[in-house]
């Protein structure tokens, strides 16, 4: 062992920091690997003793259970994999809508807290304190049992135009894709490309002439016009409307699209809860912009809204985005509480699958990988955005 | 600086040794190899002991005896079968079989720790050794018996799936449920039977699935669903805890066979035998008219060789199971025979009254039939 002593040095290797550094790394690695290996070994041995060696083949087996809410076609004859996909899409649906609405509500709350109006700022403050200090699970159950299940029975559904409100959910008119829907998607894709090209051209022109045209107006307008033209060019409208109606006899409202009480409770719970945190993030971001900036803007003659939009917000955004990312991640992960109110999200379907197939280890690994993917994608996007808006120092 | 490093180094070493000792074979390819190997020997004994702890297959009886109590996975929300009372105690038909098992092992029906489980949690709890036996109105199916790593010992209750609906709805048959929303518990055979039956008959429906029986019936009572489905025994039991039991009717039709009984893990035959014969002992006791009230008299006076064998006066039936010879005597003395257990929880004097029907002895027109104790 002494052969390994460092060259041209009298310090023995066990007191040489260069060696110790490497040694420590190797040791940490060995410890982590050892623990992981022993867990893995132990699990495999137990599973073999039960006659359940690890395998993913079960995903191809017929699921033979039904799922109430689905965004893609699914029946009991489909595989476990497809059943899981139904759960994944349900989670995505509630997360995307949740993030969208939570951001809007959160910004309103955050700005209101700083409002000069005493009542508005206090109300916003009370909102934040109320919603972020009660566990989300309690909220969900409250929304579900206390609000959405207290709607009128489906027979006495509350009707507002073509909207029906009842214990069976909120039914509203919707479009059903027809045969030409696929082609219409291509037209929309084409329109998007044209819109982007228009945007780039206008931007170049602006840079050249020094007068920036309203890209934010012209570019989307191009897309919308192409969309409208496409709608009428096609031999058949890509969507046919379906209007909800209450049949004379029967259990449920027919037609239209229905947001179930479970979905509504989960969405509103997630939005209101996360909005309280986003409100605080926004407030902190705005307050991080030094007062001198506002004063300078005012001195230049900008009004209150202009100051907020042109001076304060762009600077606050740099502070807001990183914590906002974690709120988005939280919202997605919190959607797993759906299990308490019977919304078939990932965890819900996962539970049924492991119970019917007995594949707890495999399914848990798949579920962890799914959530991890969601989170990494979200934070990758937010990091990209953060990079784009950060202060460019020249 | 140097000293701090050495301290950290020492701590890391200890961790490394424990970790490698646990994993058994991992020998990191470093210069420390030699040191690790020598020290392994000293740590090996506790590490080995630690590895044996998870009760995988193996000797469940010994584990239970060493622990001094049985851990029994039960239901906590179905009155008559497994119910958590207001005073924190458990009662019910399934719970009594936990007690019978404890009586057979320890001669004391109180040496049970009850683990309330949801339908979804139960098999994982059994697989991982968190419980010794699962007695939680669990249906015997081929998949569960094989792929889920469970072994069904005996059927204690023959049941079938039914539906409960609101009286005012006027629903009489399953066909009337076309287009309905149906509440069902997650992770049950019920969920599968429902899908199978309705698909076969071409009845359209929307399932609404909840984790616990309370959530499921809660949503049904709120009017979120048109019907609630589970085993008929469960329907009878759950109806007793609804706000207005008289407003609900159970449909005639039974759509499945649901044999319910205690379940153990794969891989421990002795434990399987103990649980199975505990159930058979209650059947046999009813067959021979032995009850908790007269078991002492019968033990003192009987000339019947079968009864003598069962009560431990003759032969060594208990020893064959790895138990004391008065195992069956203890079951009958402290818990009672099958009829007593049934009547106590599901008899005419209880709110959860269910006719015995199939669950009568073969001599009374039912299908309960225990192999001979000899």
XYZ file of C-alpha atoms in Angstrom:
768
model
C 0.000 0.000 0.000
C 2.846 2.300 0.719
C 3.706 2.096 -2.979
C 0.816 4.464 -3.560
C 2.364 7.308 -1.603
C 2.382 10.530 -3.578
C 5.527 11.263 -5.566
C 8.164 13.645 -4.304
C 6.494 14.093 -0.960
C 7.101 12.929 2.573
C 3.509 13.213 3.707
C 2.009 9.749 4.129
C -1.002 9.215 1.851
C -3.537 9.026 4.693
C -2.725 12.599 5.549
C -2.469 13.846 2.001
C -5.490 15.922 1.182
C -5.389 15.040 -2.510
C -5.749 11.379 -1.642
C -8.291 11.975 1.058
C -10.470 13.964 -1.320
C -10.581 11.172 -3.853
C -10.992 8.569 -1.153
C -13.934 10.412 0.339
C -15.622 10.509 -3.049
C -15.098 6.834 -3.624
C -16.404 6.092 -0.158
C -19.558 8.134 -0.604
C -20.134 6.419 -3.913
C -19.608 3.014 -2.337
C -22.021 3.812 0.471
C -24.761 4.997 -1.843
C -24.218 2.095 -4.220
C -24.141 -0.326 -1.310
C -27.391 0.910 0.168
C -29.127 0.913 -3.204
C -27.818 -2.540 -3.968
C -28.953 -3.971 -0.668
C -32.440 -2.488 -1.098
C -32.618 -3.798 -4.637
C -31.348 -7.219 -3.591
C -33.760 -7.443 -0.700
C -36.726 -6.445 -2.873
C -35.857 -8.940 -5.583
C -35.490 -11.732 -3.086
C -38.846 -10.928 -1.508
C -40.590 -10.728 -4.865
C -39.107 -14.028 -5.936
C -40.246 -15.618 -2.705
C -43.764 -14.462 -3.584
C -43.403 -15.712 -7.153
C -43.674 -12.202 -8.590
C -40.401 -11.472 -10.386
C -40.143 -7.998 -11.884
C -41.619 -7.706 -15.345
C -43.463 -5.148 -17.421
C -45.384 -7.694 -19.476
C -48.509 -7.144 -17.393
C -49.000 -3.767 -19.094
C -50.231 -5.627 -22.168
C -52.917 -7.505 -20.244
C -56.576 -6.548 -20.549
C -57.440 -4.126 -17.780
C -61.088 -5.234 -17.457
C -62.150 -2.284 -15.340
C -63.910 0.859 -16.501
C -62.898 4.475 -15.934
C -65.526 7.159 -15.572
C -63.722 10.159 -17.038
C -61.537 9.825 -20.082
C -60.093 12.062 -22.768
C -59.310 9.202 -25.131
C -61.450 6.229 -26.007
C -61.075 3.473 -23.461
C -63.080 0.404 -22.551
C -62.600 -2.582 -20.293
C -61.065 -4.555 -23.165
C -58.105 -2.187 -23.431
C -54.764 -2.842 -21.776
C -53.447 -1.674 -18.410
C -51.121 0.599 -20.358
C -54.016 2.409 -21.991
C -55.848 2.630 -18.672
C -52.761 4.273 -17.216
C -52.612 6.644 -20.173
C -56.186 7.704 -19.429
C -55.051 8.590 -15.910
C -52.014 10.468 -17.217
C -54.163 12.563 -19.571
C -56.613 13.334 -16.777
C -53.726 14.580 -14.640
C -52.398 16.672 -17.537
C -55.853 18.144 -18.137
C -56.294 19.285 -14.560
C -52.676 20.474 -14.241
C -52.619 22.554 -17.403
C -55.941 24.225 -16.675
C -54.919 24.595 -13.036
C -51.629 26.319 -13.880
C -53.381 28.643 -16.326
C -56.073 29.816 -13.912
C -53.825 29.845 -10.835
C -51.448 32.203 -12.643
C -54.229 34.644 -13.504
C -55.802 34.573 -10.053
C -52.364 34.705 -8.431
C -51.277 37.807 -10.345
C -54.547 39.556 -9.493
C -54.101 38.696 -5.821
C -50.456 39.736 -5.773
C -51.122 43.096 -7.428
C -54.182 43.693 -5.241
C -52.143 43.181 -2.102
C -50.038 46.165 -3.075
C -53.033 48.238 -4.073
C -53.404 51.663 -2.524
C -57.037 50.825 -1.865
C -57.217 49.740 1.775
C -60.121 47.343 1.333
C -58.714 45.611 -1.744
C -55.286 45.094 -0.238
C -56.757 43.756 3.011
C -59.099 41.412 1.158
C -56.206 40.066 -0.880
C -54.181 39.674 2.323
C -57.014 37.799 4.006
C -57.348 35.552 0.955
C -53.681 34.616 1.055
C -53.677 33.911 4.770
C -56.872 31.873 4.595
C -56.021 29.702 1.613
C -52.391 28.951 2.222
C -52.894 28.046 5.851
C -55.465 25.310 5.340
C -54.291 21.966 3.997
C -55.256 21.409 0.391
C -56.812 18.036 1.152
C -59.248 19.635 3.570
C -60.134 22.152 0.890
C -60.736 19.530 -1.729
C -63.084 17.599 0.498
C -64.833 20.818 1.455
C -65.279 21.908 -2.149
C -66.416 18.491 -3.192
C -68.836 17.549 -0.447
C -69.712 21.008 0.724
C -70.201 22.712 -2.609
C -70.339 20.583 -5.733
C -72.331 17.733 -4.188
C -74.798 20.243 -2.762
C -75.842 21.347 -6.229
C -79.419 20.431 -7.179
C -80.259 16.888 -8.256
C -79.896 16.227 -11.930
C -83.708 16.201 -12.380
C -83.916 19.762 -11.009
C -80.708 20.921 -12.668
C -80.132 24.642 -12.632
C -80.232 25.922 -16.209
C -78.513 29.026 -17.551
C -78.873 29.127 -21.324
C -77.309 25.905 -22.519
C -75.415 25.424 -19.263
C -76.696 22.953 -16.687
C -75.506 22.867 -13.099
C -76.270 19.783 -11.029
C -74.760 17.128 -8.793
C -73.705 15.334 -11.947
C -71.445 18.208 -12.919
C -71.496 21.223 -15.150
C -72.720 20.507 -18.673
C -72.031 22.954 -21.496
C -72.120 23.007 -25.301
C -69.100 21.557 -27.004
C -67.899 20.481 -30.413
C -67.524 16.950 -31.655
C -64.745 16.439 -34.231
C -66.028 15.383 -37.629
C -64.190 13.676 -40.494
C -62.521 16.902 -41.571
C -61.139 17.670 -38.132
C -57.789 16.089 -38.962
C -57.365 18.290 -42.050
C -58.364 21.317 -40.020
C -55.545 20.601 -37.572
C -53.120 20.690 -40.521
C -54.544 24.040 -41.609
C -54.069 25.400 -38.098
C -50.495 24.119 -38.073
C -49.858 25.773 -41.416
C -51.424 28.996 -40.101
C -49.134 28.933 -37.085
C -46.050 28.689 -39.298
C -47.277 31.578 -41.476
C -47.982 33.637 -38.333
C -44.456 33.038 -37.051
C -42.953 33.979 -40.413
C -45.040 37.171 -40.452
C -43.799 37.950 -36.950
C -40.152 37.476 -37.936
C -40.524 39.596 -41.079
C -42.218 42.407 -39.173
C -39.558 42.274 -36.480
C -36.740 42.598 -39.068
C -38.553 45.463 -40.718
C -38.941 47.160 -37.346
C -35.262 46.788 -36.563
C -34.396 48.227 -39.994
C -36.715 51.215 -39.920
C -36.583 51.901 -36.214
C -40.383 51.843 -35.965
C -41.518 48.558 -34.426
C -44.897 47.484 -35.855
C -47.485 45.840 -33.548
C -46.224 42.272 -33.939
C -48.399 41.160 -31.023
C -51.430 42.169 -33.059
C -50.575 41.220 -36.654
C -49.031 37.842 -36.042
C -51.946 36.260 -34.106
C -54.381 37.982 -36.455
C -52.802 36.144 -39.400
C -53.338 32.865 -37.604
C -56.939 33.634 -36.744
C -57.756 34.693 -40.312
C -56.224 31.501 -41.727
C -58.171 29.519 -39.114
C -61.462 31.136 -40.091
C -60.855 30.732 -43.830
C -59.906 27.094 -43.272
C -63.110 26.451 -41.333
C -65.259 27.501 -44.277
C -63.083 26.076 -47.072
C -63.508 22.525 -45.790
C -66.449 20.583 -47.275
C -67.780 19.921 -43.786
C -67.277 21.964 -40.624
C -64.496 20.311 -38.553
C -66.600 20.413 -35.392
C -70.317 19.891 -34.992
C -71.886 21.399 -31.912
C -73.410 19.219 -29.238
C -75.854 20.873 -26.884
C -76.569 19.385 -23.477
C -80.175 18.555 -22.710
C -82.110 16.962 -19.916
C -84.075 13.982 -21.237
C -87.582 13.220 -20.018
C -86.448 9.914 -18.653
C -82.948 8.776 -17.741
C -80.260 9.427 -15.203
C -77.933 11.972 -16.691
C -77.786 14.992 -18.929
C -77.207 13.942 -22.521
C -74.942 15.677 -25.021
C -72.571 18.576 -24.575
C -69.484 18.177 -22.487
C -69.610 17.644 -18.750
C -67.062 18.681 -16.168
C -67.731 16.274 -13.316
C -68.040 17.535 -9.729
C -64.829 15.645 -8.937
C -62.961 17.491 -11.668
C -64.452 20.865 -10.736
C -63.661 20.375 -7.059
C -60.093 19.358 -7.829
C -59.535 22.195 -10.288
C -61.000 24.917 -8.091
C -59.197 23.579 -5.024
C -55.844 23.529 -6.815
C -56.344 26.936 -8.426
C -57.422 28.782 -5.292
C -54.784 27.136 -3.135
C -51.879 27.668 -5.524
C -53.057 31.193 -6.360
C -52.450 32.205 -2.746
C -48.808 31.185 -3.055
C -48.425 32.704 -6.508
C -49.919 35.924 -5.129
C -47.139 36.068 -2.548
C -44.507 35.338 -5.179
C -45.840 38.142 -7.356
C -45.988 40.559 -4.440
C -42.408 39.750 -3.449
C -41.294 40.193 -7.053
C -42.910 43.587 -7.390
C -41.537 44.763 -4.071
C -38.069 43.666 -5.138
C -38.067 46.384 -7.803
C -36.581 49.446 -6.155
C -38.872 52.341 -5.463
C -36.635 54.635 -7.501
C -37.787 52.880 -10.661
C -41.432 53.685 -10.007
C -40.597 57.249 -9.054
C -38.514 57.702 -12.203
C -41.346 56.308 -14.323
C -43.799 58.672 -12.705
C -41.402 61.552 -13.239
C -41.313 60.658 -16.944
C -45.087 61.013 -17.016
C -46.148 57.365 -17.210
C -49.460 56.597 -15.531
C -49.955 53.883 -12.879
C -50.833 51.073 -15.272
C -48.043 51.984 -17.699
C -45.556 52.058 -14.838
C -46.632 48.584 -13.800
C -46.624 47.143 -17.307
C -43.514 48.783 -18.769
C -41.231 49.364 -15.810
C -42.104 47.251 -12.793
C -43.372 43.997 -14.259
C -40.488 43.265 -16.635
C -38.045 43.697 -13.774
C -40.192 41.815 -11.255
C -40.495 38.890 -13.641
C -36.850 37.984 -13.092
C -37.521 37.518 -9.398
C -40.889 35.866 -9.908
C -40.092 33.132 -12.410
C -37.906 30.768 -10.334
C -40.308 30.506 -7.352
C -43.223 30.437 -9.784
C -41.724 27.326 -11.336
C -41.852 25.510 -8.035
C -45.473 26.538 -7.561
C -46.294 25.042 -10.955
C -44.514 21.851 -9.977
C -46.389 21.801 -6.686
C -49.697 22.166 -8.424
C -48.989 19.230 -10.713
C -47.865 17.057 -7.831
C -50.733 18.147 -5.590
C -53.182 17.034 -8.244
C -52.499 13.527 -6.936
C -54.780 14.368 -4.002
C -57.557 13.703 -6.519
C -57.598 10.249 -5.005
C -59.602 11.606 -2.060
C -62.491 12.732 -4.215
C -62.623 10.032 -6.845
C -61.180 11.861 -9.861
C -59.394 9.236 -11.978
C -55.922 10.802 -12.165
C -52.622 8.919 -12.355
C -52.585 7.834 -8.720
C -56.179 6.697 -8.851
C -55.693 4.480 -11.898
C -52.344 3.316 -10.558
C -54.072 2.144 -7.377
C -56.609 0.121 -9.274
C -53.960 -1.400 -11.507
C -51.710 -2.551 -8.677
C -54.693 -3.978 -6.895
C -55.876 -5.952 -9.885
C -52.450 -6.993 -11.164
C -50.388 -7.097 -7.967
C -47.543 -5.236 -9.703
C -46.886 -2.657 -7.003
C -43.157 -2.216 -7.565
C -43.332 -1.837 -11.327
C -46.328 0.484 -11.272
C -44.819 2.644 -8.551
C -41.645 2.994 -10.596
C -43.687 3.925 -13.669
C -45.699 6.461 -11.704
C -42.575 8.034 -10.216
C -41.057 8.261 -13.677
C -44.216 9.910 -14.996
C -44.308 12.620 -12.342
C -40.586 13.127 -12.692
C -41.004 13.632 -16.439
C -43.782 16.172 -15.893
C -41.701 18.097 -13.381
C -38.535 18.045 -15.440
C -40.376 19.202 -18.554
C -42.066 22.010 -16.652
C -38.856 23.196 -15.081
C -36.952 22.863 -18.365
C -39.489 25.161 -19.987
C -39.448 27.602 -17.100
C -35.649 27.647 -17.039
C -35.607 28.430 -20.731
C -38.086 31.239 -20.133
C -36.114 32.487 -17.177
C -32.971 32.649 -19.294
C -34.801 34.615 -21.963
C -36.134 37.291 -19.619
C -33.150 37.681 -17.342
C -31.296 40.945 -17.256
C -28.820 41.096 -20.102
C -25.741 42.794 -18.779
C -23.756 44.623 -21.364
C -8.638 20.821 9.025
C -6.853 17.491 9.013
C -8.605 16.351 12.131
C -12.003 17.313 10.787
C -11.302 15.306 7.689
C -10.335 12.313 9.712
C -13.531 12.543 11.753
C -15.697 12.675 8.650
C -13.662 9.884 7.165
C -14.217 7.713 10.224
C -17.969 8.271 10.165
C -18.118 7.458 6.472
C -16.143 4.294 7.076
C -18.639 3.049 9.617
C -21.501 3.702 7.222
C -19.678 1.997 4.408
C -19.053 -1.078 6.491
C -22.658 -1.384 7.570
C -23.854 -0.840 4.032
C -21.555 -3.367 2.471
C -22.230 -5.869 5.212
C -25.960 -5.558 4.589
C -25.624 -6.071 0.896
C -23.647 -9.204 1.599
C -21.413 -9.338 -1.435
C -20.610 -5.810 -2.549
C -16.877 -5.276 -2.323
C -15.951 -1.895 -3.689
C -12.879 -1.897 -5.879
C -10.822 0.464 -3.779
C -7.746 0.407 -1.669
C -9.903 -0.028 1.402
C -10.971 -3.447 0.229
C -8.894 -5.349 2.732
C -10.047 -3.343 5.705
C -13.662 -3.725 4.721
C -13.406 -7.463 4.411
C -11.879 -7.955 7.814
C -14.415 -5.849 9.589
C -17.376 -7.416 7.802
C -16.976 -10.483 9.948
C -17.693 -8.582 13.112
C -20.750 -6.800 11.778
C -22.140 -9.778 9.974
C -24.147 -11.275 12.816
C -26.480 -8.346 13.538
C -26.764 -7.677 9.810
C -27.911 -11.238 9.161
C -30.426 -10.972 11.969
C -31.738 -7.769 10.444
C -32.194 -9.415 7.093
C -34.326 -12.201 8.488
C -36.760 -9.713 10.001
C -39.097 -9.113 7.042
C -41.585 -11.938 7.350
C -41.416 -13.238 3.812
C -42.973 -16.689 3.677
C -40.786 -18.274 6.290
C -42.019 -19.105 9.733
C -44.973 -16.862 10.389
C -46.068 -18.849 13.440
C -42.714 -18.294 15.119
C -42.794 -14.585 14.217
C -46.265 -14.247 15.721
C -45.297 -16.140 18.869
C -42.150 -14.075 19.346
C -44.118 -10.896 18.898
C -46.706 -12.079 21.402
C -49.652 -11.049 19.258
C -51.254 -11.620 15.892
C -51.477 -8.773 13.371
C -54.723 -9.111 11.516
C -55.687 -6.996 8.472
C -59.375 -6.113 8.761
C -62.065 -3.794 7.501
C -63.079 -0.899 9.701
C -66.151 0.355 7.859
C -68.485 -2.586 7.267
C -70.759 -3.156 10.275
C -71.211 -6.850 10.996
C -67.968 -7.841 9.261
C -65.238 -5.495 10.372
C -66.140 -2.284 12.114
C -64.268 0.176 14.273
C -66.526 0.948 17.217
C -66.792 4.268 18.965
C -64.729 2.989 21.881
C -61.865 2.057 19.553
C -62.480 -1.677 19.588
C -63.121 -3.760 16.500
C -66.053 -6.093 16.054
C -67.614 -8.198 13.358
C -67.699 -11.562 11.676
C -64.208 -11.260 10.174
C -62.826 -9.799 13.385
C -64.103 -12.857 15.282
C -62.028 -15.089 13.035
C -58.962 -13.020 13.970
C -59.866 -13.683 17.586
C -60.346 -17.399 16.902
C -56.885 -17.530 15.352
C -55.362 -15.753 18.343
C -57.190 -18.140 20.664
C -55.798 -21.124 18.762
C -52.240 -19.806 18.960
C -52.104 -18.121 22.361
C -55.220 -19.391 24.134
C -56.193 -15.725 24.391
C -58.522 -14.067 21.850
C -57.306 -10.620 22.915
C -53.787 -11.010 21.565
C -54.595 -9.407 18.241
C -53.546 -6.127 16.768
C -56.044 -5.010 14.155
C -54.799 -3.200 11.091
C -57.660 -1.440 9.321
C -56.985 -1.553 5.582
C -58.692 -0.202 2.489
C -59.481 -2.613 -0.302
C -56.588 -1.194 -2.272
C -53.991 -1.472 0.461
C -54.771 -4.978 1.597
C -52.710 -7.151 -0.774
C -49.650 -4.952 -0.542
C -49.911 -5.128 3.245
C -50.083 -8.901 3.031
C -47.257 -9.219 0.495
C -44.888 -7.056 2.487
C -45.517 -8.863 5.755
C -47.117 -5.894 7.449
C -49.938 -8.229 8.504
C -49.892 -11.945 9.310
C -53.306 -12.715 7.940
C -55.891 -10.815 5.935
C -59.474 -11.325 7.069
C -61.259 -8.500 5.337
C -64.208 -9.747 3.260
C -61.781 -10.655 0.498
C -63.028 -12.577 -2.518
C -61.194 -15.682 -3.619
C -60.199 -15.412 -7.292
C -57.638 -17.161 -9.448
C -55.580 -14.022 -10.099
C -55.361 -13.133 -6.454
C -54.515 -16.689 -5.507
C -51.619 -16.726 -7.975
C -50.257 -13.402 -9.184
C -51.034 -11.408 -6.073
C -48.975 -13.802 -3.978
C -51.957 -14.597 -1.770
C -53.210 -17.972 -0.535
C -56.898 -18.344 0.261
C -57.365 -20.741 3.147
C -61.096 -21.415 3.404
C -64.368 -19.689 2.665
C -66.062 -18.307 5.732
C -68.848 -16.499 3.917
C -70.433 -17.192 0.533
C -71.535 -13.888 -0.907
C -72.540 -12.338 -4.216
C -72.519 -8.857 -5.700
C -75.680 -6.785 -5.656
C -76.891 -3.229 -6.124
C -78.599 -0.766 -3.857
C -80.743 2.038 -5.275
C -83.045 4.732 -3.981
C -86.606 3.490 -3.593
C -88.045 6.561 -5.317
C -86.005 5.870 -8.473
C -88.260 2.933 -9.308
C -85.329 0.843 -10.511
C -86.129 -2.881 -10.394
C -83.647 -4.645 -12.649
C -80.136 -4.079 -13.914
C -81.514 -3.107 -17.331
C -83.226 -0.147 -15.642
C -79.751 1.134 -14.792
C -78.933 1.906 -18.434
C -77.156 5.271 -18.550
C -76.752 5.462 -14.792
C -73.767 6.520 -12.711
C -72.711 3.776 -10.330
C -70.554 4.222 -7.222
C -68.035 1.464 -6.546
C -65.055 0.921 -4.251
C -61.519 0.968 -5.694
C -59.505 -2.217 -5.925
C -62.349 -4.652 -5.577
C -63.583 -7.618 -7.581
C -66.814 -5.630 -7.633
C -65.240 -3.102 -9.983
C -64.384 -5.901 -12.425
C -67.700 -7.775 -12.134
C -69.528 -4.545 -12.793
C -67.541 -3.880 -15.970
C -67.885 -7.508 -17.133
C -71.596 -7.879 -16.470
C -72.655 -4.535 -17.883
C -70.511 -5.001 -20.984
C -71.955 -8.482 -21.542
C -75.518 -7.226 -21.228
C -74.860 -4.086 -23.245
C -75.855 -1.758 -20.423
C -74.237 1.648 -20.595
C -73.026 3.181 -17.333
C -70.436 5.512 -15.793
C -68.404 4.201 -12.874
C -67.399 6.523 -10.055
C -64.637 4.988 -8.014
C -63.658 5.888 -4.439
C -60.995 4.675 -2.051
C -63.039 3.898 1.039
C -66.498 2.529 1.722
C -67.397 5.734 3.570
C -66.534 7.916 0.588
C -68.360 5.621 -1.801
C -71.592 5.420 0.149
C -71.278 9.098 1.037
C -71.323 10.039 -2.652
C -74.208 7.635 -3.266
C -76.228 9.120 -0.438
C -75.563 12.643 -1.692
C -77.154 11.649 -4.982
C -73.949 11.722 -6.985
C -74.659 8.161 -8.145
C -77.860 6.324 -8.988
C -76.703 3.053 -7.498
C -74.020 1.667 -5.222
C -72.642 -1.787 -5.778
C -70.693 -4.182 -3.589
C -71.199 -7.634 -2.057
C -74.747 -8.087 -0.843
C -73.586 -8.606 2.723
C -71.798 -5.263 2.432
C -74.942 -3.589 1.106
C -76.985 -4.866 4.032
C -74.279 -3.721 6.421
C -73.775 -0.297 4.858
C -77.507 0.347 4.688
C -77.672 0.212 8.476
C -75.391 3.241 8.715
C -77.163 5.320 6.060
C -79.217 8.323 7.117
C -82.532 6.742 6.147
C -82.083 3.004 5.625
C -85.726 2.610 4.620
C -85.274 4.854 1.554
C -83.002 2.353 -0.138
C -83.683 -1.029 -1.675
C -81.314 -3.818 -2.632
C -82.030 -5.247 -6.072
C -82.934 -8.942 -6.314
C -80.249 -9.771 -8.846
C -76.874 -11.167 -7.811
C -74.251 -10.792 -10.525
C -71.328 -12.766 -9.145
C -69.963 -15.396 -6.803
C -68.005 -13.871 -3.945
C -66.489 -16.462 -1.641
C -64.937 -14.520 1.230
C -62.329 -15.847 3.601
C -58.993 -15.434 5.378
C -55.903 -14.988 3.205
C -52.237 -15.667 3.928
C -49.002 -15.111 2.030
C -47.479 -17.593 -0.375
C -44.650 -19.656 0.997
C -45.604 -20.726 4.525
C -47.558 -23.980 4.465
C -47.688 -24.421 8.212
C -49.258 -21.003 8.704
C -51.703 -21.714 5.887
C -52.750 -24.922 7.653
C -53.232 -23.178 10.980
C -55.525 -20.519 9.523
C -57.433 -23.053 7.436
C -58.025 -25.484 10.296
C -59.039 -22.702 12.643
C -61.925 -22.039 10.261
C -62.686 -25.755 9.935
C -62.702 -26.122 13.706
C -65.556 -23.606 13.961
C -67.529 -25.530 11.300
C -66.893 -28.849 13.011
C -67.860 -27.484 16.401
C -71.212 -26.391 15.034
C -71.664 -29.773 13.383
C -71.175 -31.568 16.699
C -73.211 -29.034 18.650
C -70.275 -27.801 20.714
C -70.662 -24.185 21.833
C -68.687 -21.882 24.070
C -71.290 -22.575 26.779
C -71.135 -26.372 26.750
C -67.581 -27.033 25.641
C -66.347 -27.707 29.190
C -69.167 -30.166 29.879
C -68.605 -31.932 26.615
C -64.883 -32.086 27.197
C -65.500 -33.749 30.556
C -68.074 -36.258 29.358
C -67.673 -36.953 25.644
C -67.115 -40.451 24.301
C -67.116 -39.395 20.638
C -63.610 -40.045 19.248
C -63.814 -37.196 16.714
C -64.745 -34.697 19.394
C -62.048 -36.127 21.652
C -59.463 -35.610 18.918
C -60.630 -32.091 18.287
C -60.655 -31.056 21.928
C -57.193 -32.504 22.463
C -58.186 -35.456 24.681
C -56.877 -37.926 22.151
C -54.090 -37.868 19.597
C -51.902 -34.848 18.902
C -53.851 -32.763 16.392
C -52.532 -29.517 17.858
C -48.905 -30.592 17.635
C -49.394 -31.462 13.962
C -50.267 -27.825 13.369
C -47.465 -26.608 15.577
C -49.936 -25.506 18.248
C -50.867 -26.711 21.713
C -53.297 -29.621 21.886
C -56.173 -27.544 23.216
C -56.129 -25.191 20.179
C -59.668 -26.054 19.084
C -60.939 -26.038 22.639
C -59.622 -22.475 23.003
C -61.312 -21.374 19.790
C -64.676 -22.722 20.899
C -64.289 -21.614 24.504
C -63.272 -18.033 23.787
C -64.885 -17.273 20.442
C -67.459 -19.978 19.775
C -68.502 -22.180 16.908
C -69.478 -20.913 13.442
C -73.155 -20.476 14.331
C -72.276 -18.428 17.389
C -69.938 -16.198 15.402
C -72.550 -15.783 12.685
C -75.449 -15.031 15.019
C -73.428 -12.607 17.101
C -72.643 -10.467 14.048
C -75.185 -11.237 11.341
C -77.994 -13.016 13.207
C -81.663 -12.017 13.454
C -81.038 -9.929 16.575
C -78.477 -7.701 14.899
C -79.105 -4.682 12.681
C -77.057 -6.383 9.977
C -79.245 -9.460 9.734
C -78.466 -11.651 6.721
C -80.172 -15.014 6.216
C -77.715 -17.862 6.477
C -78.708 -19.368 3.115
C -75.609 -20.914 1.553
C -73.716 -20.259 4.746
C -75.408 -23.113 6.582
C -73.808 -26.460 7.297
C -74.153 -29.055 4.545
C -76.447 -30.917 6.918
C -78.819 -27.921 6.965
C -78.959 -27.283 3.226
C -75.929 -25.000 3.022
C -72.470 -25.642 1.622
C -70.251 -25.355 4.692
C -68.378 -28.621 4.852
C -65.254 -29.141 6.884
C -62.838 -32.008 6.219
C -62.529 -34.350 9.192
C -60.183 -33.505 12.032
C -58.210 -36.696 12.336
